[in-house]
Tab-separated table of C-alpha atoms and ligand atoms in Angstrom:
chain	number	residue	atom	x	y	z
A	16	MET	CA	19.039	-2.726	-15.591
A	17	ARG	CA	18.390	-4.223	-12.209
A	18	GLN	CA	15.479	-6.657	-11.908
A	19	LEU	CA	13.257	-6.642	-8.896
A	20	VAL	CA	9.915	-8.267	-8.293
A	21	PHE	CA	7.176	-6.232	-6.652
A	22	ALA	CA	5.005	-8.855	-4.951
A	23	THR	CA	1.718	-7.511	-6.260
A	24	ASN	CA	-0.659	-7.724	-9.201
A	25	ASN	CA	-2.340	-4.434	-8.371
A	26	SER	CA	-1.900	-2.461	-11.596
A	27	HIS	CA	-2.446	0.899	-9.840
A	28	LYS	CA	0.386	0.170	-7.420
A	29	LEU	CA	2.693	-1.114	-10.155
A	30	GLU	CA	2.083	2.000	-12.204
A	31	GLU	CA	2.661	4.215	-9.158
A	32	ILE	CA	5.912	2.516	-8.215
A	33	ARG	CA	7.271	2.346	-11.774
A	34	ARG	CA	6.560	6.048	-12.117
A	35	ILE	CA	8.481	6.741	-8.899
A	36	LEU	CA	11.377	4.330	-9.570
A	37	GLY	CA	11.971	5.559	-13.108
A	38	GLU	CA	14.284	3.918	-15.629
A	39	SER	CA	16.941	2.418	-13.398
A	40	PHE	CA	14.976	-0.672	-12.336
A	41	ALA	CA	12.879	-3.233	-14.176
A	42	VAL	CA	10.038	-3.883	-11.776
A	43	MET	CA	8.193	-7.129	-12.491
A	44	SER	CA	4.799	-8.119	-11.163
A	45	LEU	CA	3.907	-11.545	-9.792
A	46	LYS	CA	2.107	-12.392	-13.038
A	47	GLU	CA	5.204	-11.510	-15.034
A	48	ILE	CA	7.283	-14.096	-13.147
A	49	GLY	CA	4.543	-16.728	-13.478
A	50	CYS	CA	3.478	-16.556	-9.840
A	51	HIS	CA	-0.274	-17.050	-9.523
A	52	ASP	CA	-0.199	-18.032	-5.839
A	53	ASP	CA	-2.698	-16.665	-3.387
A	54	ILE	CA	0.022	-15.423	-1.021
A	55	PRO	CA	-1.213	-15.566	2.574
A	56	GLU	CA	-1.484	-12.318	4.557
A	57	ASN	CA	-2.237	-13.763	7.960
A	58	GLU	CA	0.111	-11.763	10.170
A	59	ASN	CA	-1.285	-9.218	12.600
A	60	THR	CA	1.042	-6.364	11.672
A	61	LEU	CA	1.732	-4.544	8.395
A	62	GLN	CA	5.417	-5.356	8.787
A	63	GLY	CA	4.705	-9.063	9.350
A	64	ASN	CA	2.585	-9.273	6.199
A	65	ALA	CA	5.079	-7.367	4.042
A	66	ILE	CA	7.923	-9.635	5.164
A	67	ALA	CA	5.860	-12.803	4.662
A	68	LYS	CA	4.984	-11.803	1.073
A	69	ALA	CA	8.573	-10.895	0.117
A	70	ARG	CA	9.881	-14.152	1.651
A	71	TRP	CA	7.279	-16.184	-0.234
A	72	VAL	CA	8.561	-14.899	-3.582
A	73	LYS	CA	12.256	-15.092	-2.707
A	74	GLU	CA	12.006	-18.640	-1.354
A	75	ARG	CA	9.851	-20.083	-4.145
A	76	TYR	CA	10.905	-18.070	-7.205
A	77	GLY	CA	14.433	-16.926	-6.312
A	78	TYR	CA	14.036	-13.256	-7.275
A	79	ASP	CA	15.073	-10.310	-5.154
A	80	CYS	CA	11.758	-8.894	-4.181
A	81	PHE	CA	9.901	-6.238	-2.289
A	82	ALA	CA	6.395	-6.378	-0.918
A	83	ASP	CA	4.225	-3.782	0.735
A	84	ASP	CA	1.370	-3.796	3.140
A	85	THR	CA	-0.777	-0.756	3.805
A	86	GLY	CA	-3.336	0.066	6.440
A	87	LEU	CA	-5.659	2.985	7.062
A	88	GLU	CA	-5.636	3.806	10.788
A	89	VAL	CA	-8.599	5.846	12.007
A	90	ASP	CA	-8.205	7.340	15.486
A	91	ALA	CA	-11.932	7.415	16.360
A	92	LEU	CA	-12.087	3.685	15.504
A	93	ASP	CA	-9.086	2.779	17.698
A	94	GLY	CA	-6.822	2.336	14.679
A	95	ALA	CA	-9.266	0.260	12.589
A	96	PRO	CA	-9.353	-0.886	9.845
A	97	GLY	CA	-5.518	-0.974	10.130
A	98	VAL	CA	-3.992	-4.281	9.105
A	99	HIS	CA	-7.494	-5.453	8.116
A	100	SER	CA	-8.051	-2.605	5.605
A	101	ALA	CA	-8.371	-4.850	2.539
A	102	ARG	CA	-11.123	-6.979	4.039
A	103	TYR	CA	-12.802	-4.515	6.392
A	104	ALA	CA	-16.327	-5.177	5.095
A	105	PRO	CA	-17.457	-8.730	5.786
A	106	GLY	CA	-17.860	-11.075	2.828
A	107	GLU	CA	-15.672	-12.757	0.304
A	108	GLY	CA	-12.586	-11.002	-0.968
A	109	HIS	CA	-11.644	-7.409	-1.314
A	110	ASP	CA	-14.388	-4.920	-2.168
A	111	SER	CA	-13.213	-1.292	-1.972
A	112	GLU	CA	-16.730	0.134	-2.340
A	113	ALA	CA	-18.078	-1.970	0.520
A	114	ASN	CA	-15.041	-1.132	2.673
A	115	MET	CA	-15.581	2.603	2.122
A	116	ARG	CA	-19.304	2.380	2.822
A	117	LEU	CA	-18.652	0.553	6.097
A	118	LEU	CA	-15.980	3.064	7.105
A	119	LEU	CA	-18.306	6.034	6.460
A	120	ARG	CA	-21.106	4.315	8.377
A	121	ASN	CA	-18.806	3.659	11.355
A	122	MET	CA	-17.697	7.312	11.254
A	123	GLU	CA	-21.235	8.730	11.363
A	124	GLY	CA	-21.472	11.219	14.234
A	125	LYS	CA	-17.721	11.147	14.984
A	126	THR	CA	-16.141	14.571	15.400
A	127	ASP	CA	-12.545	13.347	15.478
A	128	ARG	CA	-11.948	12.288	11.858
A	129	THR	CA	-8.147	12.108	11.984
A	130	ALA	CA	-6.530	9.127	10.292
A	131	ARG	CA	-3.354	8.049	8.571
A	132	PHE	CA	-2.262	5.694	5.872
A	133	ARG	CA	0.771	3.638	6.802
A	134	THR	CA	2.813	1.550	4.379
A	135	VAL	CA	5.548	-0.886	5.248
A	136	ILE	CA	7.778	-2.172	2.445
A	137	ALA	CA	9.937	-5.260	3.033
A	138	LEU	CA	12.863	-5.773	0.650
A	139	ILE	CA	14.784	-9.025	0.369
A	140	GLU	CA	18.048	-8.846	-1.539
A	141	GLY	CA	19.976	-12.093	-1.390
A	142	ASP	CA	19.588	-13.025	2.253
A	143	THR	CA	19.290	-9.480	3.572
A	144	LEU	CA	15.956	-8.142	4.782
A	145	THR	CA	15.294	-4.400	5.149
A	146	THR	CA	12.012	-2.636	5.931
A	147	PHE	CA	10.881	0.922	5.160
A	148	GLU	CA	7.867	2.803	6.522
A	149	GLY	CA	5.911	5.742	5.124
A	150	VAL	CA	3.034	7.600	6.776
A	151	CYS	CA	0.531	10.124	5.423
A	152	GLU	CA	-1.612	11.962	7.979
A	153	GLY	CA	-5.092	13.198	7.086
A	154	THR	CA	-8.801	13.026	7.825
A	155	ILE	CA	-11.774	10.929	6.717
A	156	ALA	CA	-14.210	12.870	4.493
A	157	VAL	CA	-17.933	12.814	5.234
A	158	SER	CA	-18.704	11.507	1.730
A	159	PRO	CA	-16.613	10.162	-1.173
A	160	ALA	CA	-15.214	12.560	-3.794
A	161	GLY	CA	-13.035	12.097	-6.883
A	162	GLU	CA	-12.467	9.520	-9.577
A	163	GLY	CA	-8.725	8.828	-9.361
A	164	GLY	CA	-6.660	6.376	-7.342
A	165	PHE	CA	-8.085	3.260	-5.723
A	166	GLY	CA	-9.173	1.749	-2.426
A	167	TYR	CA	-10.074	4.334	0.201
A	168	ASP	CA	-8.760	7.272	-1.872
A	169	PRO	CA	-12.192	8.968	-2.333
A	170	VAL	CA	-12.645	9.327	1.448
A	171	PHE	CA	-9.121	10.284	2.546
A	172	VAL	CA	-8.140	13.971	2.689
A	173	PRO	CA	-4.374	14.352	3.198
A	174	GLU	CA	-3.144	16.939	5.696
A	175	GLY	CA	-2.542	20.355	4.103
A	176	ASP	CA	-5.091	19.851	1.301
A	177	SER	CA	-8.867	20.078	1.023
A	178	ARG	CA	-9.154	17.488	-1.773
A	179	THR	CA	-9.327	13.734	-1.337
A	180	PHE	CA	-6.550	11.492	-2.657
A	181	ALA	CA	-8.958	10.548	-5.480
A	182	GLN	CA	-9.056	14.207	-6.574
A	183	LEU	CA	-5.262	14.515	-6.843
A	184	SER	CA	-3.205	13.677	-9.914
A	185	ALA	CA	-0.988	10.601	-9.670
A	186	ASP	CA	2.081	12.828	-9.261
A	187	GLU	CA	0.438	14.920	-6.544
A	188	LYS	CA	-0.533	11.793	-4.638
A	189	ASN	CA	2.872	10.130	-5.013
A	190	ALA	CA	4.634	13.211	-3.654
A	191	ILE	CA	2.893	13.003	-0.279
A	192	SER	CA	1.467	9.509	0.026
A	193	HIS	CA	2.407	6.813	2.540
A	194	ARG	CA	3.568	4.516	-0.278
A	195	GLY	CA	5.405	7.374	-2.005
A	196	ARG	CA	7.284	8.137	1.214
A	197	ALA	CA	8.115	4.493	1.927
A	198	THR	CA	9.196	4.120	-1.700
A	199	VAL	CA	11.563	7.100	-1.497
A	200	LYS	CA	13.270	5.333	1.420
A	201	LEU	CA	13.421	2.122	-0.637
A	202	ILE	CA	14.915	3.977	-3.626
A	203	ASN	CA	17.510	5.775	-1.516
A	204	HIS	CA	18.524	2.420	-0.104
A	205	LEU	CA	18.695	0.783	-3.550
A	206	HIS	CA	20.806	3.612	-4.913
A	207	ASP	CA	23.150	3.409	-1.909
A	208	VAL	CA	23.932	-0.317	-2.202
B	23	IMP	P1	-2.642	-3.371	0.523
B	23	IMP	O1	-1.878	-3.762	1.712
B	23	IMP	O2	-1.879	-2.448	-0.362
B	23	IMP	O3	-3.263	-4.513	-0.211
B	23	IMP	O4	-3.831	-2.433	0.971
B	23	IMP	C1	-4.712	-2.753	2.000
B	23	IMP	C2	-5.975	-1.966	1.812
B	23	IMP	O5	-5.721	-0.572	1.825
B	23	IMP	C3	-6.726	-2.239	0.501
B	23	IMP	O6	-8.105	-2.179	0.781
B	23	IMP	C4	-6.323	-1.117	-0.397
B	23	IMP	O7	-7.327	-0.831	-1.334
B	23	IMP	C5	-6.138	0.005	0.595
B	23	IMP	N1	-5.082	0.902	0.121
B	23	IMP	C6	-3.763	0.628	-0.012
B	23	IMP	N2	-3.108	1.690	-0.502
B	23	IMP	C7	-4.048	2.653	-0.692
B	23	IMP	C8	-3.982	3.971	-1.212
B	23	IMP	O8	-2.942	4.513	-1.605
B	23	IMP	N3	-5.141	4.640	-1.233
B	23	IMP	C9	-6.313	4.120	-0.822
B	23	IMP	N4	-6.441	2.887	-0.360
B	23	IMP	C10	-5.300	2.151	-0.287
């Protein structure tokens, strides 16, 4: 079985990606390879951050690795929070509740509620770098709904549905999500090489 590190400790994302990748790959988290580094995400694009994270692991720990970076781009907010999605609300660290509250406040009175999630995955195998992108179009709900998922899921309604991501099952979300789509491209690539 092929070993690959996913440069994350987010258990939701690990579960999602393991579910999508199935049995053919052993996907290890940062914790599982003994990496407790606070990997910097200082680039100003999703692609830049994904590449920086994958390189960090490859260079310091030697494993083939992939890393993702995701942003929620809201048209009425000129693409914000975008690359700053994790730390949209001011303050220390990453607080999904505060981020959602700020987003809904900034969307008050906006009629155009279109938005998209975008994920970029960077894969480093040996010395080869490849990137994959997945996009999911949708709209920002007026108030949160649903218990599933994580992050901005309770306020994002994917195109073609009336439920938020947080109201979908994991399989329903994976089938249409930004990360699901980027991951399908990653898997196709891994199965081709
Ligand atoms: P990251 O790049 O995956 O760390 O994500 C950046 C920000 O987007 C964080 O605030 C995440 O909670 C949020 N995010 C990433 N993926 C999703 C998702 O599938 N649904 C909702 N929020 C997400």
